[in-house]
Amino acid sequence: MAHDDRVTLPSFPTLESLPAADNPSLVAPPVAAALAGWPGAARVAVVDIDPELADTAAMSEAYDIPMTASGNCVVVAGSRAGDERIAACVVRADTRADVNTLVRKMLDVRKASFLPMDRAVVETGMEYGGITPLGLPPGWRVLVHEALLDEPVVVVGSGVRRSKLLLPGPLLADLPGAEVVPDLGR
């Protein structure tokens, strides 16, 4: 995909933004594939970071990024009548996903819990600490905390720990399969 130079990439002063779609080596393969087929990709940047700083609190402190501008992606699962239901929940980093009430009801399951880390890594093709809502397996729901849509720039994982994606908050609503949920984060 050719980068349209008329599009201003989202950025933070402490990070160097590159067009994500033009730099597939900086993201996990499923993320690169999703970017290649998504019209919103022209407005997504990728930034190199120290992998030791991939966890949100460390990254926010090291790169002077407000917690309100970071979206954490957690994978939640539950089942009903033998039918497993999985959702990736993207919540503002200064909140936690309301798994036990809201997500459980949305999945229509009796009990919802975080997908085990090793399984989440295998099924997404992404690294732990880098799982992102772009490039997830088909059939997974993508629940987006409505509060993130108000942020001019949101930082999310890139599928790997050595980089992050930056995108305009409102663009999260346009992610493939995204469902915007008020009060997803508490």
PDB file of C-alpha atoms in Angstrom:
ATOM      1  CA  MET A   1       0.000   0.000   0.000  1.00  0.00           C
ATOM      2  CA  ALA A   2       1.448   3.353  -0.954  1.00  0.00           C
ATOM      3  CA  HIS A   3       1.501   5.995   1.731  1.00  0.00           C
ATOM      4  CA  ASP A   4      -0.545   9.098   0.979  1.00  0.00           C
ATOM      5  CA  ASP A   5       1.697  12.026   1.951  1.00  0.00           C
ATOM      6  CA  ARG A   6      -1.366  14.226   2.453  1.00  0.00           C
ATOM      7  CA  VAL A   7      -2.383  12.183   5.490  1.00  0.00           C
ATOM      8  CA  THR A   8      -0.889  13.450   8.739  1.00  0.00           C
ATOM      9  CA  LEU A   9       0.234  10.525  10.847  1.00  0.00           C
ATOM     10  CA  PRO A  10      -0.668  10.537  14.517  1.00  0.00           C
ATOM     11  CA  SER A  11       2.322  11.214  16.735  1.00  0.00           C
ATOM     12  CA  PHE A  12       3.707  12.104  20.123  1.00  0.00           C
ATOM     13  CA  PRO A  13       6.756  14.381  20.403  1.00  0.00           C
ATOM     14  CA  THR A  14       8.817  11.660  22.122  1.00  0.00           C
ATOM     15  CA  LEU A  15       8.282   9.046  19.386  1.00  0.00           C
ATOM     16  CA  GLU A  16       9.120   8.905  15.681  1.00  0.00           C
ATOM     17  CA  SER A  17       6.032   7.952  13.687  1.00  0.00           C
ATOM     18  CA  LEU A  18       6.302   5.895  10.509  1.00  0.00           C
ATOM     19  CA  PRO A  19       3.436   4.785   8.248  1.00  0.00           C
ATOM     20  CA  ALA A  20       2.394   1.398   9.692  1.00  0.00           C
ATOM     21  CA  ALA A  21       1.239  -0.042   6.366  1.00  0.00           C
ATOM     22  CA  ASP A  22       4.612   0.782   4.796  1.00  0.00           C
ATOM     23  CA  ASN A  23       6.599  -0.852   7.623  1.00  0.00           C
ATOM     24  CA  PRO A  24       5.248  -4.408   8.000  1.00  0.00           C
ATOM     25  CA  SER A  25       8.518  -5.621   9.544  1.00  0.00           C
ATOM     26  CA  LEU A  26       7.730  -3.528  12.645  1.00  0.00           C
ATOM     27  CA  VAL A  27       4.454  -5.334  13.404  1.00  0.00           C
ATOM     28  CA  ALA A  28       3.288  -8.929  13.832  1.00  0.00           C
ATOM     29  CA  PRO A  29       2.369 -10.737  10.580  1.00  0.00           C
ATOM     30  CA  PRO A  30      -1.411 -10.803  11.303  1.00  0.00           C
ATOM     31  CA  VAL A  31      -1.307  -7.064  11.983  1.00  0.00           C
ATOM     32  CA  ALA A  32       0.593  -6.388   8.736  1.00  0.00           C
ATOM     33  CA  ALA A  33      -1.987  -8.451   6.825  1.00  0.00           C
ATOM     34  CA  ALA A  34      -4.876  -6.575   8.456  1.00  0.00           C
ATOM     35  CA  LEU A  35      -3.271  -3.202   7.700  1.00  0.00           C
ATOM     36  CA  ALA A  36      -2.792  -4.185   4.052  1.00  0.00           C
ATOM     37  CA  GLY A  37      -6.511  -4.768   3.628  1.00  0.00           C
ATOM     38  CA  TRP A  38      -7.969  -1.957   5.738  1.00  0.00           C
ATOM     39  CA  PRO A  39      -8.858   1.493   4.331  1.00  0.00           C
ATOM     40  CA  GLY A  40      -8.075   3.151   7.696  1.00  0.00           C
ATOM     41  CA  ALA A  41      -4.450   1.978   7.562  1.00  0.00           C
ATOM     42  CA  ALA A  42      -3.266   5.232   5.933  1.00  0.00           C
ATOM     43  CA  ARG A  43      -4.006   6.971   9.254  1.00  0.00           C
ATOM     44  CA  VAL A  44      -2.089   4.477  11.421  1.00  0.00           C
ATOM     45  CA  ALA A  45       1.515   5.047  12.485  1.00  0.00           C
ATOM     46  CA  VAL A  46       3.997   2.612  13.992  1.00  0.00           C
ATOM     47  CA  VAL A  47       6.698   3.648  16.447  1.00  0.00           C
ATOM     48  CA  ASP A  48       9.782   1.755  17.563  1.00  0.00           C
ATOM     49  CA  ILE A  49      10.068   1.380  21.334  1.00  0.00           C
ATOM     50  CA  ASP A  50      12.364  -0.424  23.729  1.00  0.00           C
ATOM     51  CA  PRO A  51      10.711  -3.870  24.221  1.00  0.00           C
ATOM     52  CA  GLU A  52      11.551  -3.649  27.924  1.00  0.00           C
ATOM     53  CA  LEU A  53       9.164  -0.671  28.049  1.00  0.00           C
ATOM     54  CA  ALA A  54       6.257  -2.358  26.242  1.00  0.00           C
ATOM     55  CA  ASP A  55       4.069  -2.581  29.344  1.00  0.00           C
ATOM     56  CA  THR A  56       1.747   0.420  29.451  1.00  0.00           C
ATOM     57  CA  ALA A  57       2.891   2.031  32.700  1.00  0.00           C
ATOM     58  CA  ALA A  58       6.586   1.785  31.782  1.00  0.00           C
ATOM     59  CA  MET A  59       5.953   3.059  28.245  1.00  0.00           C
ATOM     60  CA  SER A  60       3.803   5.936  29.470  1.00  0.00           C
ATOM     61  CA  GLU A  61       6.479   7.062  31.889  1.00  0.00           C
ATOM     62  CA  ALA A  62       9.455   6.617  29.551  1.00  0.00           C
ATOM     63  CA  TYR A  63       7.845   8.297  26.536  1.00  0.00           C
ATOM     64  CA  ASP A  64       5.657  10.838  28.381  1.00  0.00           C
ATOM     65  CA  ILE A  65       2.383   9.360  27.077  1.00  0.00           C
ATOM     66  CA  PRO A  66      -0.763   9.990  29.146  1.00  0.00           C
ATOM     67  CA  MET A  67      -2.450   6.816  30.389  1.00  0.00           C
ATOM     68  CA  THR A  68      -5.705   8.154  28.891  1.00  0.00           C
ATOM     69  CA  ALA A  69      -4.075   7.963  25.435  1.00  0.00           C
ATOM     70  CA  SER A  70      -3.177   4.270  25.760  1.00  0.00           C
ATOM     71  CA  GLY A  71      -5.513   1.430  24.902  1.00  0.00           C
ATOM     72  CA  ASN A  72      -4.901  -1.927  26.546  1.00  0.00           C
ATOM     73  CA  CYS A  73      -6.208  -4.980  24.709  1.00  0.00           C
ATOM     74  CA  VAL A  74      -7.253  -7.946  26.834  1.00  0.00           C
ATOM     75  CA  VAL A  75      -8.748 -11.177  25.522  1.00  0.00           C
ATOM     76  CA  VAL A  76     -11.752 -12.587  27.370  1.00  0.00           C
ATOM     77  CA  ALA A  77     -13.573 -15.885  26.860  1.00  0.00           C
ATOM     78  CA  GLY A  78     -16.602 -17.692  28.141  1.00  0.00           C
ATOM     79  CA  SER A  79     -18.903 -20.424  26.931  1.00  0.00           C
ATOM     80  CA  ARG A  80     -22.561 -21.302  26.818  1.00  0.00           C
ATOM     81  CA  ALA A  81     -23.849 -24.743  25.904  1.00  0.00           C
ATOM     82  CA  GLY A  82     -20.386 -25.763  24.687  1.00  0.00           C
ATOM     83  CA  ASP A  83     -20.094 -22.716  22.401  1.00  0.00           C
ATOM     84  CA  GLU A  84     -16.961 -20.700  23.224  1.00  0.00           C
ATOM     85  CA  ARG A  85     -17.244 -16.946  22.826  1.00  0.00           C
ATOM     86  CA  ILE A  86     -14.149 -14.744  22.689  1.00  0.00           C
ATOM     87  CA  ALA A  87     -13.795 -10.969  22.714  1.00  0.00           C
ATOM     88  CA  ALA A  88     -10.824  -8.645  22.575  1.00  0.00           C
ATOM     89  CA  CYS A  89     -11.567  -5.696  24.844  1.00  0.00           C
ATOM     90  CA  VAL A  90      -9.711  -2.437  24.221  1.00  0.00           C
ATOM     91  CA  VAL A  91      -9.952  -0.205  27.274  1.00  0.00           C
ATOM     92  CA  ARG A  92      -8.341   3.053  28.237  1.00  0.00           C
ATOM     93  CA  ALA A  93      -5.214   2.234  30.243  1.00  0.00           C
ATOM     94  CA  ASP A  94      -6.346   4.144  33.310  1.00  0.00           C
ATOM     95  CA  THR A  95      -9.309   1.728  33.611  1.00  0.00           C
ATOM     96  CA  ARG A  96      -9.921  -2.022  33.706  1.00  0.00           C
ATOM     97  CA  ALA A  97     -12.283  -3.975  31.495  1.00  0.00           C
ATOM     98  CA  ASP A  98     -15.580  -4.709  33.219  1.00  0.00           C
ATOM     99  CA  VAL A  99     -15.205  -8.442  32.559  1.00  0.00           C
ATOM    100  CA  ASN A 100     -17.416  -9.842  35.309  1.00  0.00           C
ATOM    101  CA  THR A 101     -20.512  -7.811  34.504  1.00  0.00           C
ATOM    102  CA  LEU A 102     -20.597  -5.977  31.179  1.00  0.00           C
ATOM    103  CA  VAL A 103     -18.399  -8.258  29.033  1.00  0.00           C
ATOM    104  CA  ARG A 104     -19.947 -11.392  30.511  1.00  0.00           C
ATOM    105  CA  LYS A 105     -23.430 -10.099  29.614  1.00  0.00           C
ATOM    106  CA  MET A 106     -22.337  -9.042  26.124  1.00  0.00           C
ATOM    107  CA  LEU A 107     -20.891 -12.506  25.485  1.00  0.00           C
ATOM    108  CA  ASP A 108     -24.044 -14.036  27.000  1.00  0.00           C
ATOM    109  CA  VAL A 109     -22.060 -16.449  29.165  1.00  0.00           C
ATOM    110  CA  ARG A 110     -22.317 -17.438  32.818  1.00  0.00           C
ATOM    111  CA  LYS A 111     -18.649 -16.752  33.526  1.00  0.00           C
ATOM    112  CA  ALA A 112     -16.097 -14.731  31.575  1.00  0.00           C
ATOM    113  CA  SER A 113     -12.384 -14.874  32.249  1.00  0.00           C
ATOM    114  CA  PHE A 114      -9.140 -13.829  30.618  1.00  0.00           C
ATOM    115  CA  LEU A 115      -7.956 -16.212  27.924  1.00  0.00           C
ATOM    116  CA  PRO A 116      -4.781 -17.955  29.154  1.00  0.00           C
ATOM    117  CA  MET A 117      -1.690 -16.084  27.958  1.00  0.00           C
ATOM    118  CA  ASP A 118      -0.155 -18.992  26.032  1.00  0.00           C
ATOM    119  CA  ARG A 119      -3.402 -19.616  24.185  1.00  0.00           C
ATOM    120  CA  ALA A 120      -3.903 -15.906  23.398  1.00  0.00           C
ATOM    121  CA  VAL A 121      -0.376 -15.733  21.953  1.00  0.00           C
ATOM    122  CA  VAL A 122      -0.826 -18.844  19.794  1.00  0.00           C
ATOM    123  CA  GLU A 123      -4.292 -17.949  18.513  1.00  0.00           C
ATOM    124  CA  THR A 124      -3.490 -14.309  17.701  1.00  0.00           C
ATOM    125  CA  GLY A 125       0.004 -14.864  16.297  1.00  0.00           C
ATOM    126  CA  MET A 126       1.067 -11.927  18.481  1.00  0.00           C
ATOM    127  CA  GLU A 127       3.421 -11.503  21.424  1.00  0.00           C
ATOM    128  CA  TYR A 128       2.160 -11.206  24.983  1.00  0.00           C
ATOM    129  CA  GLY A 129       2.165  -7.527  25.854  1.00  0.00           C
ATOM    130  CA  GLY A 130       1.676  -6.589  22.203  1.00  0.00           C
ATOM    131  CA  ILE A 131      -1.763  -8.040  21.426  1.00  0.00           C
ATOM    132  CA  THR A 132      -3.802  -5.494  19.517  1.00  0.00           C
ATOM    133  CA  PRO A 133      -7.347  -5.245  18.152  1.00  0.00           C
ATOM    134  CA  LEU A 134      -6.131  -5.235  14.535  1.00  0.00           C
ATOM    135  CA  GLY A 135      -5.496  -8.622  12.903  1.00  0.00           C
ATOM    136  CA  LEU A 136      -7.366 -10.819  15.367  1.00  0.00           C
ATOM    137  CA  PRO A 137      -8.775 -14.239  14.429  1.00  0.00           C
ATOM    138  CA  PRO A 138     -12.081 -14.246  12.525  1.00  0.00           C
ATOM    139  CA  GLY A 139     -15.081 -14.633  14.784  1.00  0.00           C
ATOM    140  CA  TRP A 140     -13.593 -12.784  17.738  1.00  0.00           C
ATOM    141  CA  ARG A 141     -15.572  -9.781  18.874  1.00  0.00           C
ATOM    142  CA  VAL A 142     -13.695  -6.498  19.210  1.00  0.00           C
ATOM    143  CA  LEU A 143     -15.116  -4.372  22.017  1.00  0.00           C
ATOM    144  CA  VAL A 144     -13.799  -0.797  22.159  1.00  0.00           C
ATOM    145  CA  HIS A 145     -14.095   1.457  25.193  1.00  0.00           C
ATOM    146  CA  GLU A 146     -16.046   4.501  24.002  1.00  0.00           C
ATOM    147  CA  ALA A 147     -13.817   6.868  26.033  1.00  0.00           C
ATOM    148  CA  LEU A 148     -10.887   6.099  23.701  1.00  0.00           C
ATOM    149  CA  LEU A 149     -12.745   7.669  20.775  1.00  0.00           C
ATOM    150  CA  ASP A 150     -12.331  11.095  22.411  1.00  0.00           C
ATOM    151  CA  GLU A 151      -8.524  10.892  22.354  1.00  0.00           C
ATOM    152  CA  PRO A 152      -6.744  12.665  19.461  1.00  0.00           C
ATOM    153  CA  VAL A 153      -4.087   9.911  19.407  1.00  0.00           C
ATOM    154  CA  VAL A 154      -4.339   6.439  20.953  1.00  0.00           C
ATOM    155  CA  VAL A 155      -1.419   4.052  21.487  1.00  0.00           C
ATOM    156  CA  VAL A 156      -2.182   0.327  21.107  1.00  0.00           C
ATOM    157  CA  GLY A 157      -0.061  -2.769  20.635  1.00  0.00           C
ATOM    158  CA  SER A 158       1.405  -3.724  17.280  1.00  0.00           C
ATOM    159  CA  GLY A 159       1.435  -7.465  17.843  1.00  0.00           C
ATOM    160  CA  VAL A 160       5.073  -7.313  18.996  1.00  0.00           C
ATOM    161  CA  ARG A 161       6.698  -5.783  22.077  1.00  0.00           C
ATOM    162  CA  ARG A 162       9.249  -3.694  20.164  1.00  0.00           C
ATOM    163  CA  SER A 163       6.733  -1.266  18.652  1.00  0.00           C
ATOM    164  CA  LYS A 164       3.333   0.337  19.126  1.00  0.00           C
ATOM    165  CA  LEU A 165       0.630   1.585  16.796  1.00  0.00           C
ATOM    166  CA  LEU A 166      -0.672   5.147  16.984  1.00  0.00           C
ATOM    167  CA  LEU A 167      -4.040   6.068  15.547  1.00  0.00           C
ATOM    168  CA  PRO A 168      -6.656   8.770  15.930  1.00  0.00           C
ATOM    169  CA  GLY A 169      -9.082   7.739  18.688  1.00  0.00           C
ATOM    170  CA  PRO A 170     -12.183   7.944  16.467  1.00  0.00           C
ATOM    171  CA  LEU A 171     -10.563   5.483  14.025  1.00  0.00           C
ATOM    172  CA  LEU A 172     -10.910   2.732  16.662  1.00  0.00           C
ATOM    173  CA  ALA A 173     -14.641   2.672  15.860  1.00  0.00           C
ATOM    174  CA  ASP A 174     -13.742   1.793  12.253  1.00  0.00           C
ATOM    175  CA  LEU A 175     -11.567  -1.216  13.114  1.00  0.00           C
ATOM    176  CA  PRO A 176     -12.853  -4.354  11.386  1.00  0.00           C
ATOM    177  CA  GLY A 177     -15.588  -5.804  13.606  1.00  0.00           C
ATOM    178  CA  ALA A 178     -15.362  -3.051  16.237  1.00  0.00           C
ATOM    179  CA  GLU A 179     -18.245  -2.575  18.651  1.00  0.00           C
ATOM    180  CA  VAL A 180     -18.057   0.681  20.630  1.00  0.00           C
ATOM    181  CA  VAL A 181     -19.116   0.091  24.227  1.00  0.00           C
ATOM    182  CA  PRO A 182     -19.822   2.822  26.790  1.00  0.00           C
ATOM    183  CA  ASP A 183     -18.435   2.018  30.250  1.00  0.00           C
ATOM    184  CA  LEU A 184     -16.377  -0.949  29.006  1.00  0.00           C
ATOM    185  CA  GLY A 185     -13.575   0.329  31.229  1.00  0.00           C
ATOM    186  CA  ARG A 186     -14.177   1.073  34.901  1.00  0.00           C
TER     187      ARG A 186
END
